[in-house]
Amino acid sequence: MRGSVAVRHWRSQRISALALIPLALWLVESLLTHLGEDRTQIRTWLGQPIPATLAAAVVAVMFFHLALGVRVVLEDYVHTPGRLAAALVANRVACWALALVALGAVATLAFGF
Amino acid sequence: MTPAERPLSPHLQIYRPQLTSMLSVTHRGTGLALGIGTIFFVWWLSGAAWSAACYGAAQAFWGSWLGKLFLLGWTFSLFYHLLNGVRHLLWDVGIGFDLRSTYRTGWTVVAFSVLLTLFAFGGGLYAWMAP
């Protein structure tokens, strides 16, 4: 990583980590409460504005933080330049794709489509 | 151009295991485990939004022994990564960086991760089984 890029990566990782402290606790509490429920109950729960907003925030910050973390691991363990470049792109594509699908699902539930 | 043969820092297999290095490796491991977990999370969420069959399959998985084992692993991973992450954030602002504090906070993270996992997972199972 170039200097300025590395600094931004470092800072982004810490800021997203701070944001994830309350968000992750909310996620654990929510999953423990709602994981056993049937689909109708989940739809009612995530159909409310506050849970839906928090779920969207969790998804956005979580995948941002995940992409940053996986990038560091790949840079440490993938030593072939071509393979590393491909792995870094795959990481970004996968994190973006998962985040978009999850946000789409939250939006669908929130707006009751 | 052939890169010069430079000395490498000790690899995991060579390094003598000690609390500090083990906790560092575990931070990465739990981070990656949580990354895998997000795929299951998106599967479940998509099912809730778009497909009853998909949601049912996800629910059946959480209900299975393997699913519960995974959930236990992710619960621990999340608490560990969260607590050890706070430890990292404190180091970043220069708190607890001496060896004694590092060991003390390290053991604290391990103890609280286990306790919170048992508490949360036990509570979740209880809520699940309760009529």
mmCIF file with all atom_site columns, C-alpha atoms in Angstrom, chain A residues 25-100:
data_model
loop_
_atom_site.group_PDB
_atom_site.id
_atom_site.type_symbol
_atom_site.label_atom_id
_atom_site.label_alt_id
_atom_site.label_comp_id
_atom_site.label_asym_id
_atom_site.label_entity_id
_atom_site.label_seq_id
_atom_site.pdbx_PDB_ins_code
_atom_site.Cartn_x
_atom_site.Cartn_y
_atom_site.Cartn_z
_atom_site.occupancy
_atom_site.B_iso_or_equiv
_atom_site.pdbx_formal_charge
_atom_site.auth_seq_id
_atom_site.auth_comp_id
_atom_site.auth_asym_id
_atom_site.auth_atom_id
_atom_site.pdbx_PDB_model_num
ATOM 1  C CA . LEU A 1 25  ? -23.884 -5.362  20.526 1.00 0.00 ? 25  LEU A CA 1
ATOM 2  C CA . TRP A 1 26  ? -27.252 -4.424  19.044 1.00 0.00 ? 26  TRP A CA 1
ATOM 3  C CA . LEU A 1 27  ? -26.818 -7.153  16.395 1.00 0.00 ? 27  LEU A CA 1
ATOM 4  C CA . VAL A 1 28  ? -26.047 -9.855  18.981 1.00 0.00 ? 28  VAL A CA 1
ATOM 5  C CA . GLU A 1 29  ? -29.000 -8.830  21.116 1.00 0.00 ? 29  GLU A CA 1
ATOM 6  C CA . SER A 1 30  ? -31.278 -8.774  18.050 1.00 0.00 ? 30  SER A CA 1
ATOM 7  C CA . LEU A 1 31  ? -30.141 -12.114 16.655 1.00 0.00 ? 31  LEU A CA 1
ATOM 8  C CA . LEU A 1 32  ? -30.484 -13.818 20.024 1.00 0.00 ? 32  LEU A CA 1
ATOM 9  C CA . THR A 1 33  ? -34.006 -12.427 20.315 1.00 0.00 ? 33  THR A CA 1
ATOM 10 C CA . HIS A 1 34  ? -35.189 -12.979 16.742 1.00 0.00 ? 34  HIS A CA 1
ATOM 11 C CA . LEU A 1 35  ? -33.229 -15.886 15.249 1.00 0.00 ? 35  LEU A CA 1
ATOM 12 C CA . GLY A 1 36  ? -35.770 -18.474 16.368 1.00 0.00 ? 36  GLY A CA 1
ATOM 13 C CA . GLU A 1 37  ? -38.775 -16.550 15.096 1.00 0.00 ? 37  GLU A CA 1
ATOM 14 C CA . ASP A 1 38  ? -40.809 -17.398 12.023 1.00 0.00 ? 38  ASP A CA 1
ATOM 15 C CA . ARG A 1 39  ? -40.682 -15.310 8.866  1.00 0.00 ? 39  ARG A CA 1
ATOM 16 C CA . THR A 1 40  ? -43.801 -13.236 9.635  1.00 0.00 ? 40  THR A CA 1
ATOM 17 C CA . GLN A 1 41  ? -42.333 -12.114 12.977 1.00 0.00 ? 41  GLN A CA 1
ATOM 18 C CA . ILE A 1 42  ? -39.030 -11.129 11.367 1.00 0.00 ? 42  ILE A CA 1
ATOM 19 C CA . ARG A 1 43  ? -40.868 -9.157  8.691  1.00 0.00 ? 43  ARG A CA 1
ATOM 20 C CA . THR A 1 44  ? -42.873 -7.319  11.346 1.00 0.00 ? 44  THR A CA 1
ATOM 21 C CA . TRP A 1 45  ? -39.722 -6.599  13.375 1.00 0.00 ? 45  TRP A CA 1
ATOM 22 C CA . LEU A 1 46  ? -37.630 -5.309  10.455 1.00 0.00 ? 46  LEU A CA 1
ATOM 23 C CA . GLY A 1 47  ? -40.668 -3.503  9.079  1.00 0.00 ? 47  GLY A CA 1
ATOM 24 C CA . GLN A 1 48  ? -40.264 -0.967  11.889 1.00 0.00 ? 48  GLN A CA 1
ATOM 25 C CA . PRO A 1 49  ? -38.141 2.105   11.141 1.00 0.00 ? 49  PRO A CA 1
ATOM 26 C CA . ILE A 1 50  ? -35.596 1.908   13.991 1.00 0.00 ? 50  ILE A CA 1
ATOM 27 C CA . PRO A 1 51  ? -34.620 -1.792  13.672 1.00 0.00 ? 51  PRO A CA 1
ATOM 28 C CA . ALA A 1 52  ? -34.484 -1.399  9.877  1.00 0.00 ? 52  ALA A CA 1
ATOM 29 C CA . THR A 1 53  ? -32.230 1.681   10.113 1.00 0.00 ? 53  THR A CA 1
ATOM 30 C CA . LEU A 1 54  ? -29.922 -0.019  12.620 1.00 0.00 ? 54  LEU A CA 1
ATOM 31 C CA . ALA A 1 55  ? -29.798 -3.169  10.463 1.00 0.00 ? 55  ALA A CA 1
ATOM 32 C CA . ALA A 1 56  ? -28.833 -1.062  7.427  1.00 0.00 ? 56  ALA A CA 1
ATOM 33 C CA . ALA A 1 57  ? -26.116 0.663   9.483  1.00 0.00 ? 57  ALA A CA 1
ATOM 34 C CA . VAL A 1 58  ? -24.780 -2.703  10.711 1.00 0.00 ? 58  VAL A CA 1
ATOM 35 C CA . VAL A 1 59  ? -24.632 -4.042  7.145  1.00 0.00 ? 59  VAL A CA 1
ATOM 36 C CA . ALA A 1 60  ? -22.861 -0.960  5.742  1.00 0.00 ? 60  ALA A CA 1
ATOM 37 C CA . VAL A 1 61  ? -20.234 -0.601  8.491  1.00 0.00 ? 61  VAL A CA 1
ATOM 38 C CA . MET A 1 62  ? -19.727 -4.363  8.914  1.00 0.00 ? 62  MET A CA 1
ATOM 39 C CA . PHE A 1 63  ? -18.896 -5.026  5.260  1.00 0.00 ? 63  PHE A CA 1
ATOM 40 C CA . PHE A 1 64  ? -16.714 -1.914  5.103  1.00 0.00 ? 64  PHE A CA 1
ATOM 41 C CA . HIS A 1 65  ? -14.736 -3.145  8.136  1.00 0.00 ? 65  HIS A CA 1
ATOM 42 C CA . LEU A 1 66  ? -14.617 -6.718  6.782  1.00 0.00 ? 66  LEU A CA 1
ATOM 43 C CA . ALA A 1 67  ? -13.220 -5.599  3.417  1.00 0.00 ? 67  ALA A CA 1
ATOM 44 C CA . LEU A 1 68  ? -10.462 -3.632  5.189  1.00 0.00 ? 68  LEU A CA 1
ATOM 45 C CA . GLY A 1 69  ? -9.561  -6.544  7.458  1.00 0.00 ? 69  GLY A CA 1
ATOM 46 C CA . VAL A 1 70  ? -9.509  -9.214  4.744  1.00 0.00 ? 70  VAL A CA 1
ATOM 47 C CA . ARG A 1 71  ? -7.328  -6.916  2.630  1.00 0.00 ? 71  ARG A CA 1
ATOM 48 C CA . VAL A 1 72  ? -4.639  -6.887  5.340  1.00 0.00 ? 72  VAL A CA 1
ATOM 49 C CA . VAL A 1 73  ? -4.744  -10.676 5.667  1.00 0.00 ? 73  VAL A CA 1
ATOM 50 C CA . LEU A 1 74  ? -4.445  -11.124 1.888  1.00 0.00 ? 74  LEU A CA 1
ATOM 51 C CA . GLU A 1 75  ? -1.520  -8.688  1.706  1.00 0.00 ? 75  GLU A CA 1
ATOM 52 C CA . ASP A 1 76  ? 0.230   -10.679 4.442  1.00 0.00 ? 76  ASP A CA 1
ATOM 53 C CA . TYR A 1 77  ? -0.230  -14.149 3.008  1.00 0.00 ? 77  TYR A CA 1
ATOM 54 C CA . VAL A 1 78  ? -0.592  -13.899 -0.769 1.00 0.00 ? 78  VAL A CA 1
ATOM 55 C CA . HIS A 1 79  ? 2.918   -13.357 -2.110 1.00 0.00 ? 79  HIS A CA 1
ATOM 56 C CA . THR A 1 80  ? 2.452   -13.675 -5.878 1.00 0.00 ? 80  THR A CA 1
ATOM 57 C CA . PRO A 1 81  ? 1.715   -10.143 -7.222 1.00 0.00 ? 81  PRO A CA 1
ATOM 58 C CA . GLY A 1 82  ? -0.825  -11.253 -9.858 1.00 0.00 ? 82  GLY A CA 1
ATOM 59 C CA . ARG A 1 83  ? -2.637  -13.539 -7.480 1.00 0.00 ? 83  ARG A CA 1
ATOM 60 C CA . LEU A 1 84  ? -2.673  -10.832 -4.804 1.00 0.00 ? 84  LEU A CA 1
ATOM 61 C CA . ALA A 1 85  ? -4.185  -8.301  -7.220 1.00 0.00 ? 85  ALA A CA 1
ATOM 62 C CA . ALA A 1 86  ? -6.897  -10.795 -8.173 1.00 0.00 ? 86  ALA A CA 1
ATOM 63 C CA . ALA A 1 87  ? -7.586  -11.668 -4.533 1.00 0.00 ? 87  ALA A CA 1
ATOM 64 C CA . LEU A 1 88  ? -7.896  -7.990  -3.564 1.00 0.00 ? 88  LEU A CA 1
ATOM 65 C CA . VAL A 1 89  ? -10.410 -7.375  -6.357 1.00 0.00 ? 89  VAL A CA 1
ATOM 66 C CA . ALA A 1 90  ? -12.345 -10.536 -5.412 1.00 0.00 ? 90  ALA A CA 1
ATOM 67 C CA . ASN A 1 91  ? -12.467 -9.343  -1.790 1.00 0.00 ? 91  ASN A CA 1
ATOM 68 C CA . ARG A 1 92  ? -13.897 -5.950  -2.756 1.00 0.00 ? 92  ARG A CA 1
ATOM 69 C CA . VAL A 1 93  ? -16.417 -7.445  -5.181 1.00 0.00 ? 93  VAL A CA 1
ATOM 70 C CA . ALA A 1 94  ? -17.588 -10.038 -2.625 1.00 0.00 ? 94  ALA A CA 1
ATOM 71 C CA . CYS A 1 95  ? -17.977 -7.491  0.179  1.00 0.00 ? 95  CYS A CA 1
ATOM 72 C CA . TRP A 1 96  ? -19.820 -5.033  -2.074 1.00 0.00 ? 96  TRP A CA 1
ATOM 73 C CA . ALA A 1 97  ? -22.100 -7.770  -3.423 1.00 0.00 ? 97  ALA A CA 1
ATOM 74 C CA . LEU A 1 98  ? -22.981 -9.112  0.036  1.00 0.00 ? 98  LEU A CA 1
ATOM 75 C CA . ALA A 1 99  ? -23.555 -5.582  1.359  1.00 0.00 ? 99  ALA A CA 1
ATOM 76 C CA . LEU A 1 100 ? -25.830 -4.659  -1.559 1.00 0.00 ? 100 LEU A CA 1
#
